[in-house]
PDB file of C-alpha atoms in Angstrom:
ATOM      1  CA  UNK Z1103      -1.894  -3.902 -57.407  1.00 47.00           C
ATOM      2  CA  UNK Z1104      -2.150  -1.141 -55.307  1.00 51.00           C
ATOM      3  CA  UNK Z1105      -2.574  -1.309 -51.431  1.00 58.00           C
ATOM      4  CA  UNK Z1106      -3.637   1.747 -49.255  1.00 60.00           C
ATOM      5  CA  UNK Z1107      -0.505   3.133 -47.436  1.00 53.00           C
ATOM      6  CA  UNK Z1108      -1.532   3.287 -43.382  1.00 70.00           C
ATOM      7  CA  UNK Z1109      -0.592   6.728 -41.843  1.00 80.00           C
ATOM      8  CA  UNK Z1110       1.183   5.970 -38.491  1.00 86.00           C
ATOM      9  CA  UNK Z1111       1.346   9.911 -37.865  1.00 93.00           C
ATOM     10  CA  UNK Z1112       0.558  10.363 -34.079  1.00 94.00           C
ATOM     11  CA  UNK Z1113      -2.424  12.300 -33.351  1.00 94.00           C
ATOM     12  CA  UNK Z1114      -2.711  14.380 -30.239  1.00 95.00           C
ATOM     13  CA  UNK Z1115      -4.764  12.720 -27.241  1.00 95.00           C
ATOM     14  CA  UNK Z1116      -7.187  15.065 -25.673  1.00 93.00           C
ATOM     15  CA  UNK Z1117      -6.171  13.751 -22.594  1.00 93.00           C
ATOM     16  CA  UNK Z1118      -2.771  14.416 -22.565  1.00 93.00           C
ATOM     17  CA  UNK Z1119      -1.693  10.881 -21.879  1.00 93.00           C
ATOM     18  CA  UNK Z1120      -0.723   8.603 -25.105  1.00 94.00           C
ATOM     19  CA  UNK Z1121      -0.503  10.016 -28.898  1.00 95.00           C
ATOM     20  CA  UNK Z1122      -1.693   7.732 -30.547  1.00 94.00           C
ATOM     21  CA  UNK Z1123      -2.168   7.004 -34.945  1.00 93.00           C
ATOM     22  CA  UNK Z1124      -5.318   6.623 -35.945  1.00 90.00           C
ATOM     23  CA  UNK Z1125      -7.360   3.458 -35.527  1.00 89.00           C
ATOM     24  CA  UNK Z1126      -5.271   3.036 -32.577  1.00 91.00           C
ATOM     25  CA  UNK Z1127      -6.336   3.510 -28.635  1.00 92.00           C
ATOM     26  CA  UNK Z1128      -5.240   2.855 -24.875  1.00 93.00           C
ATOM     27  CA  UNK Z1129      -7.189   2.209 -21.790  1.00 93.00           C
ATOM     28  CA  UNK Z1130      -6.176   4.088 -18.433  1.00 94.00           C
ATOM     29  CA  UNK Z1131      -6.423   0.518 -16.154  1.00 95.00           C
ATOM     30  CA  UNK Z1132      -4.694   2.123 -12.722  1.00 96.00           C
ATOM     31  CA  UNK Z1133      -4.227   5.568 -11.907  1.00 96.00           C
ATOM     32  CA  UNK Z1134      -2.151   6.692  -9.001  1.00 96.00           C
ATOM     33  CA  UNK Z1135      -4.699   7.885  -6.117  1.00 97.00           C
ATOM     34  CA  UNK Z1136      -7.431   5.437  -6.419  1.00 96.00           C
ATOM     35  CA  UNK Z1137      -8.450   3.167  -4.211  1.00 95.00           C
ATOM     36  CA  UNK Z1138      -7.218  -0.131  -4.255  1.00 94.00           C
ATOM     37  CA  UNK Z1139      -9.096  -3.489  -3.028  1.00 92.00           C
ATOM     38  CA  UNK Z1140      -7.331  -3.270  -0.042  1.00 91.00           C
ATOM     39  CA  UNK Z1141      -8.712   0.075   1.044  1.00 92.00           C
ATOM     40  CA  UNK Z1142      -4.999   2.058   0.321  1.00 94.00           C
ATOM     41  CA  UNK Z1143      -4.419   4.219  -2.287  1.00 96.00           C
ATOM     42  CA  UNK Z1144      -3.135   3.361  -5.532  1.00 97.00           C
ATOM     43  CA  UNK Z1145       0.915   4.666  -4.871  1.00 97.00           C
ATOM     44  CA  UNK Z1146       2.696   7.247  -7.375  1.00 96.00           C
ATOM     45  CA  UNK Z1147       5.883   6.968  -8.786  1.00 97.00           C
ATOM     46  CA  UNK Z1148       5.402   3.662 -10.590  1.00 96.00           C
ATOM     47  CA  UNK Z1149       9.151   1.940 -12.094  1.00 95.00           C
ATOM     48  CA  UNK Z1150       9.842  -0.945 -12.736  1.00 94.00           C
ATOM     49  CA  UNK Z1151       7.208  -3.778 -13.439  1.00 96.00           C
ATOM     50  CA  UNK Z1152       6.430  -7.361 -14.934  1.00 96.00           C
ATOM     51  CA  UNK Z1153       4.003  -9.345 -16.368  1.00 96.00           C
ATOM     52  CA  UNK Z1154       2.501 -13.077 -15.393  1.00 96.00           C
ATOM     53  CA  UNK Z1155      -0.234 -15.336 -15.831  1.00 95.00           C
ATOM     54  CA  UNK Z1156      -2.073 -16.467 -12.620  1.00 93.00           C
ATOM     55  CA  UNK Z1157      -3.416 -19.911 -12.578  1.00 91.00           C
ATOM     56  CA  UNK Z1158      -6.808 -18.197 -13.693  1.00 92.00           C
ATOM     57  CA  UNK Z1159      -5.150 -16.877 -17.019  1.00 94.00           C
ATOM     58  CA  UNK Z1160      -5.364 -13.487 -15.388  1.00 95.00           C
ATOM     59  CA  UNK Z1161      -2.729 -10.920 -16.130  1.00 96.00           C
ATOM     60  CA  UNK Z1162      -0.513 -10.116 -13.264  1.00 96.00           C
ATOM     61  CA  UNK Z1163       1.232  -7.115 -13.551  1.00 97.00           C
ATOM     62  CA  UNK Z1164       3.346  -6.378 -10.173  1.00 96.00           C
ATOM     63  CA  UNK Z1165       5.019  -2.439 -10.573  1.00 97.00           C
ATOM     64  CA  UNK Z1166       7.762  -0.767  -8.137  1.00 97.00           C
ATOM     65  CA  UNK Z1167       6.856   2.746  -6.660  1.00 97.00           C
ATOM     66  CA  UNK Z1168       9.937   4.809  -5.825  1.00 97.00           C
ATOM     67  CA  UNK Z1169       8.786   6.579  -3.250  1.00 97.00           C
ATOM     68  CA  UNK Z1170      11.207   7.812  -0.197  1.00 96.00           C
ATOM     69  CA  UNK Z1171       9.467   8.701   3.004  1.00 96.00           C
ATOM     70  CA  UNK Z1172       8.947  12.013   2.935  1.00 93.00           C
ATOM     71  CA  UNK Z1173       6.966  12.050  -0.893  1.00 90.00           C
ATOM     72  CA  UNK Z1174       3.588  12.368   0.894  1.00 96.00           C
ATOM     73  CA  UNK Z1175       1.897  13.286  -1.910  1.00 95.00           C
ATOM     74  CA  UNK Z1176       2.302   9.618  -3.465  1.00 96.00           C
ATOM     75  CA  UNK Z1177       2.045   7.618  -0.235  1.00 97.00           C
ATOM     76  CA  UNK Z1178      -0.658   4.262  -0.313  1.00 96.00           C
ATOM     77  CA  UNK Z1179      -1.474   5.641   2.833  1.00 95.00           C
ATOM     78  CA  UNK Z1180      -2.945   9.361   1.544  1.00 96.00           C
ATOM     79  CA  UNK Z1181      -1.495  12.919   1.662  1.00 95.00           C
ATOM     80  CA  UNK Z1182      -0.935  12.504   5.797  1.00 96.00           C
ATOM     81  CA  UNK Z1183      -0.340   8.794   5.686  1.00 95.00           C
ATOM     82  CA  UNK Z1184      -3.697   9.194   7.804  1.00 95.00           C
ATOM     83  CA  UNK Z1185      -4.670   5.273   6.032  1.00 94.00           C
ATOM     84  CA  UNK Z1186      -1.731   3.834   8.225  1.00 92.00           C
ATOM     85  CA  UNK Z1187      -3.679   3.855  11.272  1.00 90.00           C
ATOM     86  CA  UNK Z1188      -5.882   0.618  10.018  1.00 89.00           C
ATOM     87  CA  UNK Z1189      -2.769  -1.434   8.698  1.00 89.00           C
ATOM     88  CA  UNK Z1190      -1.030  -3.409  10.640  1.00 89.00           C
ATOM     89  CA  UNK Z1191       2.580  -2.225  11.054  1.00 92.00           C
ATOM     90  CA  UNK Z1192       4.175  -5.364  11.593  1.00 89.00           C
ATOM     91  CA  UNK Z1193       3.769  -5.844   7.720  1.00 89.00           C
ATOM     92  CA  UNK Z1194       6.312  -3.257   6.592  1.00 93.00           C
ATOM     93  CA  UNK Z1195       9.385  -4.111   6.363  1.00 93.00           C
ATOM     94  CA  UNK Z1196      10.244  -0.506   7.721  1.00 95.00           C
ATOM     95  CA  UNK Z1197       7.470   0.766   9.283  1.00 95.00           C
ATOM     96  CA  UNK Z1198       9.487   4.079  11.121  1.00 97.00           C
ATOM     97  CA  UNK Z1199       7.369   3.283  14.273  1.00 96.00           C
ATOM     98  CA  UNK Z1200       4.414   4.460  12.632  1.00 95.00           C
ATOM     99  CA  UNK Z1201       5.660   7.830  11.844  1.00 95.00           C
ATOM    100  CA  UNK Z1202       8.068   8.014   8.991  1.00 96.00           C
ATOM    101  CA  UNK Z1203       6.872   4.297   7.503  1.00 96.00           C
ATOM    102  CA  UNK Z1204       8.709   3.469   4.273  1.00 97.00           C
ATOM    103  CA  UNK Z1205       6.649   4.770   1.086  1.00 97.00           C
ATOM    104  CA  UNK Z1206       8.051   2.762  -1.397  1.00 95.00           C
ATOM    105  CA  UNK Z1207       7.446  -1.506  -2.370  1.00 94.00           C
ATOM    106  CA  UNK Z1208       5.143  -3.237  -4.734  1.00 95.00           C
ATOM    107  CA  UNK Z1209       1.473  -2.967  -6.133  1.00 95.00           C
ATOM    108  CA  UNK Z1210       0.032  -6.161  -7.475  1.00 95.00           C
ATOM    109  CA  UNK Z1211      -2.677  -5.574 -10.526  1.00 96.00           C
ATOM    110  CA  UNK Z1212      -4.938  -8.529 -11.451  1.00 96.00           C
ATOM    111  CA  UNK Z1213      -6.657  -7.684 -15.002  1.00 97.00           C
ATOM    112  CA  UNK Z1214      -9.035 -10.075 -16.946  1.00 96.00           C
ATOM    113  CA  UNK Z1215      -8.452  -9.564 -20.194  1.00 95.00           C
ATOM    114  CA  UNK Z1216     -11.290 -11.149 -22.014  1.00 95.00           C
ATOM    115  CA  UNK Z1217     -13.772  -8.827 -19.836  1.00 96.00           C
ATOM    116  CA  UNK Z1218     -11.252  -5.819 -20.012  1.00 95.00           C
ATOM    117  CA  UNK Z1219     -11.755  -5.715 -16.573  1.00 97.00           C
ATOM    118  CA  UNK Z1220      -9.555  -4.584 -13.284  1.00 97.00           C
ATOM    119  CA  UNK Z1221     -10.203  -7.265 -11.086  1.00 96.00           C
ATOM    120  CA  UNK Z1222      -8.591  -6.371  -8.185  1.00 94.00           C
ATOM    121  CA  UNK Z1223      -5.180  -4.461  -7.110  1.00 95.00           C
ATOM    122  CA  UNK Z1224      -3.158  -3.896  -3.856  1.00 94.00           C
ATOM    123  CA  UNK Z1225      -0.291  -3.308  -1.855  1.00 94.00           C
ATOM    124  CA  UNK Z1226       2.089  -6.261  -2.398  1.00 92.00           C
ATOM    125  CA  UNK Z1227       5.312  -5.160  -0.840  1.00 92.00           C
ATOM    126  CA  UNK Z1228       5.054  -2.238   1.572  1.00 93.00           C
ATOM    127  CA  UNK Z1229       7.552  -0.069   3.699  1.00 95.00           C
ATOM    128  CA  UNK Z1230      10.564   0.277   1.641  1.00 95.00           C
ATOM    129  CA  UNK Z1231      12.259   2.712   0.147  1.00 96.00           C
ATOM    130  CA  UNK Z1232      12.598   3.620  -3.850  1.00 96.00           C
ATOM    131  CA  UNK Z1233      11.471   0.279  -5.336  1.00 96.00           C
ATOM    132  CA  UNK Z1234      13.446   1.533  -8.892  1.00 94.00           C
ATOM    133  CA  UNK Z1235      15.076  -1.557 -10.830  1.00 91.00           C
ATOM    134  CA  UNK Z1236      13.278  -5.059 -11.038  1.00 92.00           C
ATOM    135  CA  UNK Z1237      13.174  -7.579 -13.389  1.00 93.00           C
ATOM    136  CA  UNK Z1238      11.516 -11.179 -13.580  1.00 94.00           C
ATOM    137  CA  UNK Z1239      13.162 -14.070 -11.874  1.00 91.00           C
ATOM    138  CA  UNK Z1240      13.742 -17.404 -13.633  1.00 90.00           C
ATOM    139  CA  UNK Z1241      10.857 -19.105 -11.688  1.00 90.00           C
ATOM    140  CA  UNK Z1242       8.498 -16.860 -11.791  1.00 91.00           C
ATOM    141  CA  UNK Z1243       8.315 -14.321  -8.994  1.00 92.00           C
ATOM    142  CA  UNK Z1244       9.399 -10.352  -9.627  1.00 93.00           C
ATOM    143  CA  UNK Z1245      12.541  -9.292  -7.965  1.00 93.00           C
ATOM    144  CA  UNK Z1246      12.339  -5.690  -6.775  1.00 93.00           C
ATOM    145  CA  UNK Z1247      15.606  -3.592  -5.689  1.00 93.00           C
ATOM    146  CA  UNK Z1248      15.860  -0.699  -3.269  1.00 94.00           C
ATOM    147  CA  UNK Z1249      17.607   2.464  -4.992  1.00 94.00           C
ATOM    148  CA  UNK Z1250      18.716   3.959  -1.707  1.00 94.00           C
ATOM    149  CA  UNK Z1251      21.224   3.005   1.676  1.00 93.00           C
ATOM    150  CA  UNK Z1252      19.775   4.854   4.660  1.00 96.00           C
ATOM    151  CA  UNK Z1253      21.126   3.077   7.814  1.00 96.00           C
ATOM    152  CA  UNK Z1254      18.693   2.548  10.807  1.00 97.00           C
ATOM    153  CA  UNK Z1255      18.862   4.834  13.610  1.00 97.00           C
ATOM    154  CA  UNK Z1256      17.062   2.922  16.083  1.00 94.00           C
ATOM    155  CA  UNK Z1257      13.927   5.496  15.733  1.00 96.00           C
ATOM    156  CA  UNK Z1258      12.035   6.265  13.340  1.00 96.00           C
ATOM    157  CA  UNK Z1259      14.062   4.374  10.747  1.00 97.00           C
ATOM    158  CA  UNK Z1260      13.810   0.603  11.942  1.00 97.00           C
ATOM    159  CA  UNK Z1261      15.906  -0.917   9.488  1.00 94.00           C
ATOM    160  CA  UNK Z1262      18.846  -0.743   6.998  1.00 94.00           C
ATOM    161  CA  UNK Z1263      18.408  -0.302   3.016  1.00 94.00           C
ATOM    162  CA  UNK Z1264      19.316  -0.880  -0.012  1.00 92.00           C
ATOM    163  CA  UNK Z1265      17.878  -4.705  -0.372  1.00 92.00           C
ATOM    164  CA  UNK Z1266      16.556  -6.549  -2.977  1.00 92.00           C
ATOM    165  CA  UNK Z1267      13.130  -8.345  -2.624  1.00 92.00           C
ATOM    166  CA  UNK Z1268      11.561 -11.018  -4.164  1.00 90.00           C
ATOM    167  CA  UNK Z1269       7.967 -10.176  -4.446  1.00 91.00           C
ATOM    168  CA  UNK Z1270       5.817 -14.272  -5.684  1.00 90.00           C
ATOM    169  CA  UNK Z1271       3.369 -13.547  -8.417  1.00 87.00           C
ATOM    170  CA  UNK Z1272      -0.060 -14.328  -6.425  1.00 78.00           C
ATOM    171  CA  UNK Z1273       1.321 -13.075  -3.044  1.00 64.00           C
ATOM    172  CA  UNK Z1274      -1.503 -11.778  -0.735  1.00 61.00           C
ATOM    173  CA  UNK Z1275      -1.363  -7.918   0.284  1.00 59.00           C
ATOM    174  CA  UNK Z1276       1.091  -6.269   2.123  1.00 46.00           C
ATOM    175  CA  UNK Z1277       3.039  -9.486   2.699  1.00 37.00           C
ATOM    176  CA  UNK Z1278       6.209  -8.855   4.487  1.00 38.00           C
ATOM    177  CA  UNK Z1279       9.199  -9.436   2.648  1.00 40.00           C
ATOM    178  CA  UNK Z1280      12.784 -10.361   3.734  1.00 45.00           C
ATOM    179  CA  UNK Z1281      15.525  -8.762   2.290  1.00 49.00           C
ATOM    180  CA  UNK Z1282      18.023 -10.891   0.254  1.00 47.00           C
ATOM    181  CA  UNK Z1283      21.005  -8.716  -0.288  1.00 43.00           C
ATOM    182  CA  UNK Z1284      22.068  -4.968  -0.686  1.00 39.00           C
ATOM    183  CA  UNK Z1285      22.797  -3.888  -3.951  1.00 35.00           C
ATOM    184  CA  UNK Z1286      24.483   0.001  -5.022  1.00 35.00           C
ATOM    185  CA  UNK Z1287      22.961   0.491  -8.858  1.00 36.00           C
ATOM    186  CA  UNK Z1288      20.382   0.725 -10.368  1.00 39.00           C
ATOM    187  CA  UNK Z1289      19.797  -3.075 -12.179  1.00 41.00           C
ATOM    188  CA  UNK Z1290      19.378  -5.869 -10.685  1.00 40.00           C
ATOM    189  CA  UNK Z1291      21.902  -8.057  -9.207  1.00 37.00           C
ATOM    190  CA  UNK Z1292      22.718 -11.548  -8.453  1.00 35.00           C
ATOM    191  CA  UNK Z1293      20.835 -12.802  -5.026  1.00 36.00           C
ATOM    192  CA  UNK Z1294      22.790 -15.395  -3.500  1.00 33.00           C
ATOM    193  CA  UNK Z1295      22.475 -15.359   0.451  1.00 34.00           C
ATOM    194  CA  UNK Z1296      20.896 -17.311   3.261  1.00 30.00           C
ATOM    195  CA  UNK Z1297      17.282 -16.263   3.980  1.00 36.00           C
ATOM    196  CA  UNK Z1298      16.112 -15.544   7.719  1.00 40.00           C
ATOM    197  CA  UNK Z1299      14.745 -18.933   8.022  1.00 39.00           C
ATOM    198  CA  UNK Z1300      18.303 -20.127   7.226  1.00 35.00           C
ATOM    199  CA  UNK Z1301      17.373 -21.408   3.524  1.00 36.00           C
ATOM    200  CA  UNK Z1302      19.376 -20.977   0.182  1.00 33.00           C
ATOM    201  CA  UNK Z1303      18.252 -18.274  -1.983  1.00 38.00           C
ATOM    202  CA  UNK Z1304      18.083 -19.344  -5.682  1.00 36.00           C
ATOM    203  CA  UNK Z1305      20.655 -17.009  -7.584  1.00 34.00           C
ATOM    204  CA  UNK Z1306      19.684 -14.190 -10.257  1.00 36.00           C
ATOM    205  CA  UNK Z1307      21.990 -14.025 -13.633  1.00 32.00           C
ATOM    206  CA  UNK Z1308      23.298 -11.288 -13.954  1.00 32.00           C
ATOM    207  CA  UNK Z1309      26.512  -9.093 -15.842  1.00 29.00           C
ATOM    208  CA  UNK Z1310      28.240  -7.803 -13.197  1.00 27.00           C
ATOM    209  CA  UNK Z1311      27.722  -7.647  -9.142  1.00 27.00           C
ATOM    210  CA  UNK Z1312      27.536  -5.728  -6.388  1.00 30.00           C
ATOM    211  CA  UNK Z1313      26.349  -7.439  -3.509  1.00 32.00           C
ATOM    212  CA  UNK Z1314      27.125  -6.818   0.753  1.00 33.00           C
ATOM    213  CA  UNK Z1315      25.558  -9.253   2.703  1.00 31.00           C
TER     214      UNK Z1315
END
């Protein structure tokens, strides 16, 4: 017997995002620009991400932006970080006194996917720099790492970086987040340090380390 042989040839999208074969198609769910839930802009650059359940049965999805200061153009706060001026500051981990804030962290998505629905996305992590490498933690939370190691100058850069962040799946926005360690590549490395309220920090596995504390 005979079955019809599927062609899985890629067809060209009109919209220049996804070739797709035919039969198949993609939904645009976040787009950098847009306005988020919490009244910022949806950040560019997105890296690293994963996936969780909430409680609900919602899909989480929680994505790194590596953005460094000075890329405007994909700021949560618009083009002239003009959206900073209604967030409160102490919530960045760096905000560069309110000039030169840090550009990079976390965006949380919630998506319903029985309704196919966005059902609400913002700002999870905020003021760091080039949120690259990531991965899921063993307990469920999203670890995000810093790709850069600009010291602070006491001015418009408030504090050191290079850390790694652990970012919990249902956090509220713009949350902010103690670093746990510095790492110098781009994957993500064992967290093992004491915490600013003096508690243990579970440990990441991991192949190989490098780790100042």
């Amino acid at each position: 017997k005979s079955e019809e042989v599927v062609s899985l040839d890629l067809k060209p999208d009109a919209n220049g995002y996804l070739d797709l074969p035919e039969g198949f198609s993609y939904k645009v769910i976040s787009k950098s620009g847009q306005k988020m839930s919490d009244g910022l802009l949806v950040p560019g650059r997105p890296d690293g991400m994963g996936a969780f359940l909430d409680d609900a049965g919602r899909t989480v999805i929680i994505c790194n932006h590596e953005n460094s200061p000075t890329t405007l153009e994909h700021s949560p706060f618009g083009p002239s970080n003009e959206l900073l001026s209604g967030v409160d500051l102490d919530k960045l981990f760096d905000s560069g006194s309110g000039i030169n804030p840090g550009l990079g962290g976390t965006t949380t998505l919630i998506y319903d996917e029985e309704k196919g629905t966005v059902v609400g996305q913002y700002l999870s992590l905020a003021g760091t720099y080039r949120n690259c490498a990531g991965g899921v933690s063993p307990w469920g939370s999203w670890i995000t790492c810093e790709e850069d190691v600009t010291k602070a100058d006491g001015k418009q850069i408030l504090e050191d970086h290079g850390y790694v962040f652990e970012v919990p799946r249902c956090i509220r926005p713009a949350l902010k987040q103690s670093g746990q360690g510095v790492y110098w590549s781009n994957d993500t490395r064992i967290i093992s340090s004491i915490s600013d309220t003096g508690t243990a920090v579970p440990t990441v596995a991991v192949s190989s380390l490098s780790l100042r504390i």
